Amino acid sequence: MAESGNPTANTPPSPTADGGDVATEVVILGGGLAGLSMAAALATAGVPVVCIDQDSPDRQADDGFDIRTTAIAYASMKVLEGAGVWKHMVDKAGPMLDIRIADQFSPLFVHYDHTELAVDGQHRPFGWILDNKDMRRALFARVAELPGLIHLAPAKATAITRNRSGASVTLADGRVVRAKLVIGADGRKSLAREGAGIKVRRWSYDQSAIICTIHHSEPNKGIAVEHFMPNGPFAVLPMTENRCSIIWSEKRSLVQTYLDLPDDQFIEELSRRSGGYLGEITLATRREAWPLSVLLAERFIAERLALIGEAAHAIHPIAGQGLNLGLRDVAALAEVIVDAHRLGLDVGGPEVLARFQRWRRFDTVLLAAVCDGLVHLFSNNIPPIRLARDLGMGLVNRLPPVKRFFMKHAMGIVGDLPRMIRGQPL
């Protein structure tokens, strides 16, 4: 069993004398993008933490493990920077300097130009796009630098016990990890959430996302394009090395037809939908399809438990906010935990967890509702509605104050921002 990180004398999580059970302040279930970001943020701030992951780092870093890409908003970059992760991934991240949003191929569209908005006195990218594998490798590199973080991988949690005095997680090999707080970052089928009896609201769309990465002959110039088509949004997102990520939402009944197309016909369809501005296109990865649905936990906390990422919420990718929501969870939860830890308070106490839920749940539910509304507004071809959509886009594009507000939303820098997003240390 691989363990990354070495205990220090500064009250880090440390194995017991027999090398079996582990005692720590916080234990995280799930070593995905949100879970390891959470672990890195806490350990960077001096909070002892154990992260439990079912998959080994070597398997997750393999080129074929996950072909998906991730959109990192400006606010999320600040979180990763504060956790010491960004330095390991910045060279692999393609900046989004312009965002162009159109209703199908209408001449009326919204254009966000990063030079129209100053953040901290500078023109910043709206965000970055990079391969999931590169973000994972960056997280593993950061884990290796943090002596107060133990990464148990591969390891499977089989049971969670929580009570007033603390919590424990039992592993399949019989070991037990004891902590003051369990953080569930273990995805849509979360053991942590289900074990706490937290109910969820779910609904599915008649859409799946076809994903792949392409090479192209013309430079993408940092331009992100999204066309709202009747069957779902079609997005082209700029990456490094003359590559773009394709996120193509399509009716489920048609998805397999597109997946089965010969490469040349599939590329022809991509060129038609993207408008041809990228020049000659070739496929850089295989094609995959992911069914689209929404999941919202009725609450994000229970006794000695907090949920983050897709254990708490999963939304439609129409606004590219999936992981960004999870990283905002990380920033808020890390802040309340670190504040409690430094004051010598119980990091898993009810006041700490209530503060996290107040901070995060309203924002999450609101964004899920907005994204759901956009899906229903744009996934149709009804002439009066289409005309209203086009006129609305044209109007937003001509009202600089309104457009700047939406630009800040895209960057994730509106509302009650945690210290990490404001660029302040935990």
Coordinates of C-alpha atoms in Angstrom, one line a residue:
M1 CA 0.0 0.0 0.0
A2 CA 1.5 3.3 -1.1
E3 CA 1.6 6.2 1.4
S4 CA 2.7 9.6 0.4
G5 CA 4.0 12.1 3.0
N6 CA 6.1 11.7 6.2
P7 CA 4.9 12.5 9.7
T8 CA 6.6 15.5 11.4
A9 CA 6.8 16.5 15.0
N10 CA 4.3 19.3 14.5
T11 CA 1.2 17.2 15.4
P12 CA 0.8 15.7 12.0
P13 CA -1.3 12.5 11.4
S14 CA 0.9 9.7 12.5
P15 CA 0.6 5.9 12.5
T16 CA 0.3 4.2 15.9
A17 CA 3.3 2.3 17.3
D18 CA 2.3 -0.9 15.6
G19 CA 2.2 0.8 12.2
G20 CA -1.5 0.0 11.8
D21 CA -4.2 2.4 12.9
V22 CA -3.8 6.2 12.2
A23 CA -4.8 9.2 14.3
T24 CA -5.3 12.6 12.8
E25 CA -7.4 15.8 12.9
V26 CA -9.2 15.4 9.6
V27 CA -9.8 12.3 7.3
I28 CA -10.9 12.8 3.7
L29 CA -12.7 10.0 1.8
G30 CA -11.9 10.3 -1.8
G31 CA -8.6 11.3 -3.5
G32 CA -10.0 12.8 -6.6
L33 CA -9.5 16.4 -7.8
A34 CA -11.6 17.9 -5.0
G35 CA -10.5 15.5 -2.3
L36 CA -6.7 15.9 -2.8
S37 CA -7.1 19.7 -3.2
M38 CA -8.8 19.8 0.2
A39 CA -6.0 17.7 1.7
A40 CA -3.4 20.0 0.2
A41 CA -5.1 23.1 1.4
L42 CA -5.4 21.8 5.0
A43 CA -1.9 20.4 5.2
T44 CA -0.4 23.6 3.7
A45 CA -2.0 25.5 6.6
G46 CA -0.7 23.0 9.2
V47 CA -3.8 20.9 9.8
P48 CA -3.0 17.1 10.1
V49 CA -4.9 15.2 7.5
V50 CA -5.3 11.8 6.0
C51 CA -6.7 11.2 2.5
I52 CA -8.1 7.8 1.5
D53 CA -8.2 6.9 -2.2
Q54 CA -9.3 3.7 -3.8
D55 CA -7.0 4.1 -6.8
S56 CA -3.3 4.2 -6.8
P57 CA -1.5 7.4 -8.0
D58 CA 0.3 5.5 -10.7
R59 CA -3.0 4.3 -12.2
Q60 CA -4.6 7.7 -12.0
A61 CA -1.6 9.5 -13.6
D62 CA -1.7 7.1 -16.6
D63 CA -2.5 8.7 -19.9
G64 CA -5.4 6.4 -20.6
F65 CA -7.0 6.6 -17.1
D66 CA -9.1 9.7 -17.7
I67 CA -9.4 11.7 -21.0
R68 CA -11.5 14.4 -19.5
T69 CA -10.4 18.0 -19.1
T70 CA -11.1 20.5 -16.4
A71 CA -12.0 24.2 -16.5
I72 CA -10.3 26.1 -13.7
A73 CA -11.8 29.5 -13.1
Y74 CA -9.7 32.4 -11.9
A75 CA -11.0 32.0 -8.4
S76 CA -10.2 28.3 -8.4
M77 CA -6.7 29.0 -9.5
K78 CA -6.3 31.2 -6.4
V79 CA -7.4 28.2 -4.3
L80 CA -5.0 25.9 -6.0
E81 CA -2.2 28.5 -5.7
G82 CA -2.9 28.9 -2.0
A83 CA -2.7 25.1 -1.6
G84 CA 0.6 25.0 -3.3
V85 CA -0.7 23.0 -6.3
W86 CA -0.9 25.6 -9.1
K87 CA 2.9 25.8 -9.5
H88 CA 2.9 22.2 -10.5
M89 CA 0.3 22.6 -13.2
V90 CA 0.5 26.1 -14.6
D91 CA 2.6 25.1 -17.6
K92 CA 0.0 22.5 -18.7
A93 CA -3.0 25.0 -18.4
G94 CA -4.3 26.8 -21.4
P95 CA -5.6 30.3 -20.6
M96 CA -9.1 31.4 -21.6
L97 CA -8.6 35.0 -22.7
D98 CA -11.9 35.5 -24.6
I99 CA -15.3 33.8 -24.3
R100 CA -17.8 33.8 -27.1
I101 CA -21.3 32.6 -26.5
A102 CA -23.9 32.3 -29.3
D103 CA -27.3 30.9 -29.8
Q104 CA -26.6 28.4 -32.5
F105 CA -24.8 30.5 -35.2
S106 CA -26.7 33.8 -34.6
P107 CA -24.8 37.0 -35.4
L108 CA -25.9 38.3 -32.0
F109 CA -23.7 36.9 -29.3
V110 CA -22.0 37.7 -26.0
H111 CA -18.3 38.3 -26.2
Y112 CA -16.2 38.5 -23.0
D113 CA -12.7 39.9 -23.5
H114 CA -10.3 39.7 -20.6
T115 CA -8.9 43.1 -21.4
E116 CA -12.3 44.7 -20.5
L117 CA -11.9 43.8 -16.9
A118 CA -9.2 44.5 -14.4
V119 CA -8.7 42.3 -11.3
D120 CA -6.2 43.5 -8.7
G121 CA -5.1 46.1 -11.3
Q122 CA -4.3 43.6 -14.0
H123 CA -6.1 41.9 -16.9
R124 CA -6.4 38.2 -15.9
P125 CA -7.5 35.2 -17.9
F126 CA -11.1 34.1 -17.1
G127 CA -9.7 30.7 -16.4
W128 CA -7.6 27.8 -17.7
I129 CA -8.3 24.4 -19.4
L130 CA -6.1 21.4 -18.7
D131 CA -6.2 17.6 -18.8
N132 CA -7.5 15.9 -15.7
K133 CA -4.3 13.7 -15.7
D134 CA -2.1 16.8 -15.5
M135 CA -4.1 18.1 -12.5
R136 CA -3.8 14.8 -10.8
R137 CA 0.0 14.7 -11.4
A138 CA 0.2 18.2 -9.9
L139 CA -1.8 17.1 -6.9
F140 CA 0.4 14.1 -6.3
A141 CA 3.5 16.3 -6.6
R142 CA 2.1 18.6 -3.9
V143 CA 1.2 15.7 -1.7
A144 CA 4.9 14.6 -1.8
E145 CA 5.9 18.0 -0.4
L146 CA 3.6 18.0 2.6
P147 CA 4.8 16.0 5.7
G148 CA 1.6 16.6 7.5
L149 CA -0.5 14.8 4.9
I150 CA -0.8 11.0 4.7
H151 CA -2.1 9.7 1.4
L152 CA -3.5 6.2 1.7
A153 CA -3.8 4.8 -1.8
P154 CA -4.9 2.4 -2.9
A155 CA -7.2 1.9 0.2
K156 CA -10.9 1.2 0.5
A157 CA -13.1 2.6 3.3
T158 CA -15.7 0.0 4.4
A159 CA -17.3 1.7 7.4
I160 CA -17.6 5.1 9.1
T161 CA -18.4 5.6 12.7
R162 CA -19.3 9.1 14.1
N163 CA -20.2 10.3 17.5
R164 CA -19.9 13.3 19.8
S165 CA -16.3 12.6 20.6
G166 CA -14.9 11.9 17.2
A167 CA -15.0 9.7 14.1
S168 CA -13.3 6.7 12.7
V169 CA -13.0 5.1 9.2
T170 CA -12.4 1.4 8.9
L171 CA -10.4 0.2 5.9
A172 CA -10.8 -3.0 4.0
D173 CA -7.5 -4.2 5.3
G174 CA -8.7 -3.8 8.9
R175 CA -6.8 -0.6 9.8
V176 CA -8.7 2.3 11.4
V177 CA -8.2 6.0 10.8
R178 CA -9.4 8.1 13.8
A179 CA -10.2 11.9 13.4
K180 CA -12.2 14.8 14.6
L181 CA -13.9 15.3 11.2
V182 CA -14.7 13.2 8.2
I183 CA -14.8 15.0 4.8
G184 CA -16.8 13.2 2.1
A185 CA -15.2 13.9 -1.2
D186 CA -16.1 10.4 -2.6
G187 CA -18.3 11.3 -5.5
R188 CA -21.9 10.8 -6.5
K189 CA -22.2 7.4 -4.8
S190 CA -20.7 8.8 -1.6
L191 CA -20.2 6.3 1.2
A192 CA -19.9 9.2 3.6
R193 CA -23.2 10.8 2.5
E194 CA -25.2 7.6 2.3
G195 CA -23.8 6.4 5.7
A196 CA -25.1 9.6 7.3
G197 CA -28.5 9.1 5.7
I198 CA -28.4 12.4 3.8
K199 CA -31.0 12.4 1.1
V200 CA -30.3 13.8 -2.4
R201 CA -32.4 15.3 -5.1
R202 CA -31.6 13.9 -8.5
W203 CA -32.8 14.5 -12.0
S204 CA -31.5 13.6 -15.4
Y205 CA -31.4 15.3 -18.8
D206 CA -32.1 13.7 -22.1
Q207 CA -28.5 14.6 -22.9
S208 CA -25.0 13.1 -22.7
A209 CA -21.8 14.9 -23.1
I210 CA -19.5 13.7 -25.9
I211 CA -16.0 14.6 -25.0
C212 CA -12.6 14.4 -26.7
T213 CA -9.5 16.5 -27.2
I214 CA -8.5 17.7 -30.7
H215 CA -5.3 19.0 -32.3
H216 CA -5.8 21.9 -34.8
S217 CA -3.6 23.7 -37.3
E218 CA -4.5 27.3 -36.5
P219 CA -3.8 28.8 -33.0
N220 CA -6.8 29.0 -30.7
K221 CA -5.6 32.4 -29.3
G222 CA -7.1 31.5 -25.9
I223 CA -10.7 31.8 -27.3
A224 CA -13.4 29.7 -25.7
V225 CA -16.5 29.2 -27.8
E226 CA -19.9 27.9 -26.8
H227 CA -22.8 27.5 -29.2
F228 CA -26.2 26.8 -27.6
M229 CA -27.7 24.2 -30.0
P230 CA -31.3 22.8 -29.8
N231 CA -30.0 19.4 -28.5
G232 CA -27.6 20.9 -26.0
P233 CA -24.5 23.2 -25.8
F234 CA -21.4 22.7 -27.9
A235 CA -18.2 24.0 -26.3
V236 CA -14.7 24.4 -27.7
L237 CA -12.2 25.2 -24.9
P238 CA -8.6 26.3 -25.5
M239 CA -5.7 24.2 -24.3
T240 CA -1.9 24.3 -24.7
E241 CA 0.0 22.9 -27.7
N242 CA -2.6 23.8 -30.3
R243 CA -5.2 21.7 -28.7
C244 CA -8.8 22.2 -27.7
S245 CA -11.2 20.3 -25.5
I246 CA -14.6 19.5 -27.0
I247 CA -17.7 19.2 -24.7
W248 CA -20.6 18.4 -26.9
S249 CA -24.0 17.9 -25.2
E250 CA -26.3 15.9 -27.4
K251 CA -29.6 14.0 -27.2
R252 CA -29.0 10.6 -25.7
S253 CA -30.7 8.9 -28.6
L254 CA -28.2 10.4 -31.0
V255 CA -25.0 10.0 -29.0
Q256 CA -24.1 6.5 -30.1
T257 CA -24.5 7.5 -33.7
Y258 CA -21.9 10.2 -33.4
L259 CA -19.6 8.0 -31.4
D260 CA -19.7 5.3 -34.1
L261 CA -18.9 7.7 -37.0
P262 CA -15.5 7.1 -38.7
D263 CA -12.9 9.6 -37.6
D264 CA -13.1 11.7 -40.8
Q265 CA -16.9 12.1 -40.5
F266 CA -16.7 12.9 -36.8
I267 CA -14.0 15.5 -37.5
E268 CA -16.1 17.0 -40.3
E269 CA -19.0 17.3 -37.8
L270 CA -16.7 19.0 -35.3
S271 CA -15.5 21.4 -37.9
R272 CA -19.0 22.3 -38.9
R273 CA -20.1 22.9 -35.4
S274 CA -17.0 24.9 -34.4
G275 CA -17.2 27.1 -37.4
G276 CA -13.9 26.2 -39.0
Y277 CA -11.8 28.8 -37.2
L278 CA -9.3 26.2 -36.0
G279 CA -8.2 25.0 -39.4
E280 CA -7.4 21.4 -39.9
I281 CA -8.5 19.2 -37.0
T282 CA -7.3 15.8 -35.9
L283 CA -8.3 13.7 -32.8
A284 CA -5.9 13.8 -29.9
T285 CA -7.8 11.4 -27.7
R286 CA -10.6 8.8 -28.0
R287 CA -14.2 9.8 -27.8
E288 CA -16.4 9.1 -24.8
A289 CA -19.9 10.0 -23.7
W290 CA -21.1 10.8 -20.1
P291 CA -24.8 11.0 -19.2
L292 CA -25.8 14.4 -17.8
S293 CA -27.7 14.7 -14.6
V294 CA -28.0 16.9 -11.4
L295 CA -27.4 15.8 -7.8
L296 CA -28.0 18.0 -4.8
A297 CA -27.6 16.8 -1.2
E298 CA -30.3 18.1 1.1
R299 CA -27.6 19.1 3.5
F300 CA -23.8 19.3 3.3
I301 CA -23.1 18.4 6.9
A302 CA -23.9 15.8 9.6
E303 CA -22.4 15.0 13.0
R304 CA -18.6 15.0 12.4
L305 CA -19.1 15.1 8.6
A306 CA -18.9 17.6 5.8
L307 CA -19.5 16.9 2.1
I308 CA -17.7 18.6 -0.8
G309 CA -17.5 18.2 -4.5
E310 CA -19.8 15.7 -6.2
A311 CA -20.6 14.0 -2.9
A312 CA -22.6 17.2 -2.3
H313 CA -23.5 18.4 -5.7
A314 CA -23.2 17.7 -9.5
I315 CA -24.6 20.1 -12.1
H316 CA -24.9 20.4 -15.9
P317 CA -21.6 21.4 -17.6
I318 CA -23.3 24.3 -19.5
A319 CA -21.4 26.9 -17.5
G320 CA -18.2 24.8 -16.9
Q321 CA -18.6 25.2 -13.1
G322 CA -18.5 21.6 -11.9
L323 CA -15.0 21.4 -10.3
N324 CA -15.1 25.1 -9.6
L325 CA -18.0 24.6 -7.3
G326 CA -16.0 21.9 -5.5
L327 CA -13.0 24.1 -5.2
R328 CA -15.1 26.8 -3.6
D329 CA -16.2 24.2 -1.1
V330 CA -12.5 23.5 -0.5
A331 CA -11.8 27.2 0.2
A332 CA -14.7 27.7 2.5
L333 CA -14.3 24.5 4.5
A334 CA -10.5 24.9 4.8
E335 CA -11.0 28.3 6.2
V336 CA -13.5 27.3 8.9
I337 CA -11.3 24.3 9.8
V338 CA -8.1 26.2 10.0
D339 CA -9.7 29.0 12.1
A340 CA -10.9 26.4 14.6
H341 CA -7.6 24.5 14.6
R342 CA -5.6 27.6 15.4
L343 CA -7.9 28.5 18.2
G344 CA -7.6 25.1 19.7
L345 CA -11.3 24.4 19.0
D346 CA -12.9 21.1 17.8
V347 CA -12.5 21.1 14.0
G348 CA -15.5 18.8 13.7
G349 CA -17.7 20.7 16.1
P350 CA -21.3 21.7 15.1
E351 CA -20.5 25.4 15.0
V352 CA -17.7 24.9 12.6
L353 CA -19.8 22.7 10.3
A354 CA -22.8 25.0 10.5
R355 CA -20.7 27.9 9.3
F356 CA -19.5 25.9 6.3
Q357 CA -23.0 24.9 5.3
R358 CA -24.4 28.5 5.6
W359 CA -21.5 29.7 3.4
R360 CA -21.8 27.1 0.7
R361 CA -25.3 25.6 0.3
F362 CA -27.2 28.6 -1.0
D363 CA -24.6 29.5 -3.6
T364 CA -24.6 25.9 -4.8
V365 CA -28.4 25.5 -5.0
L366 CA -28.6 28.9 -6.8
L367 CA -26.0 28.0 -9.4
A368 CA -27.6 24.6 -10.0
A369 CA -30.9 26.3 -10.6
V370 CA -29.4 28.8 -13.0
C371 CA -27.7 26.1 -15.0
D372 CA -30.8 24.1 -15.1
G373 CA -32.8 27.1 -16.3
L374 CA -30.2 27.8 -19.0
V375 CA -30.4 24.2 -20.3
H376 CA -34.2 24.4 -20.6
L377 CA -34.1 27.9 -22.1
F378 CA -31.6 27.1 -24.8
S379 CA -32.2 23.4 -25.6
N380 CA -35.1 24.1 -28.0
N381 CA -35.7 25.7 -31.3
I382 CA -39.0 27.5 -30.7
P383 CA -38.8 30.7 -32.9
P384 CA -40.2 33.3 -30.3
I385 CA -38.0 31.9 -27.6
R386 CA -35.0 31.9 -29.9
L387 CA -35.6 35.5 -30.9
A388 CA -35.9 36.6 -27.3
R389 CA -32.6 34.7 -26.5
D390 CA -30.8 36.4 -29.3
L391 CA -32.0 39.8 -28.4
G392 CA -31.1 39.2 -24.8
M393 CA -27.5 38.3 -25.7
G394 CA -27.2 41.3 -28.0
L395 CA -28.4 43.5 -25.2
V396 CA -26.0 42.1 -22.6
N397 CA -23.1 42.6 -25.1
R398 CA -24.0 46.3 -25.3
L399 CA -24.3 47.0 -21.6
P400 CA -20.7 47.1 -20.2
P401 CA -21.7 47.1 -16.5
V402 CA -23.9 44.1 -16.9
K403 CA -21.3 42.3 -19.0
R404 CA -18.6 43.0 -16.4
F405 CA -20.8 41.5 -13.7
F406 CA -21.2 38.3 -15.7
M407 CA -17.5 38.3 -16.4
K408 CA -16.8 38.3 -12.7
H409 CA -19.3 35.5 -12.2
A410 CA -17.4 33.5 -14.8
M411 CA -14.2 34.1 -12.9
G412 CA -15.8 33.2 -9.6
I413 CA -15.0 36.4 -7.9
V414 CA -18.5 37.6 -6.7
G415 CA -20.2 37.1 -3.3
D416 CA -18.7 36.3 0.1
L417 CA -15.3 35.1 -0.9
P418 CA -13.0 32.9 1.3
R419 CA -9.5 34.1 2.1
M420 CA -7.9 31.7 -0.4
I421 CA -9.9 33.2 -3.3
R422 CA -9.0 36.7 -2.2
G423 CA -5.3 35.6 -2.5
Q424 CA -4.8 35.6 1.3
P425 CA -3.1 32.7 3.2
L426 CA -5.3 30.5 5.3

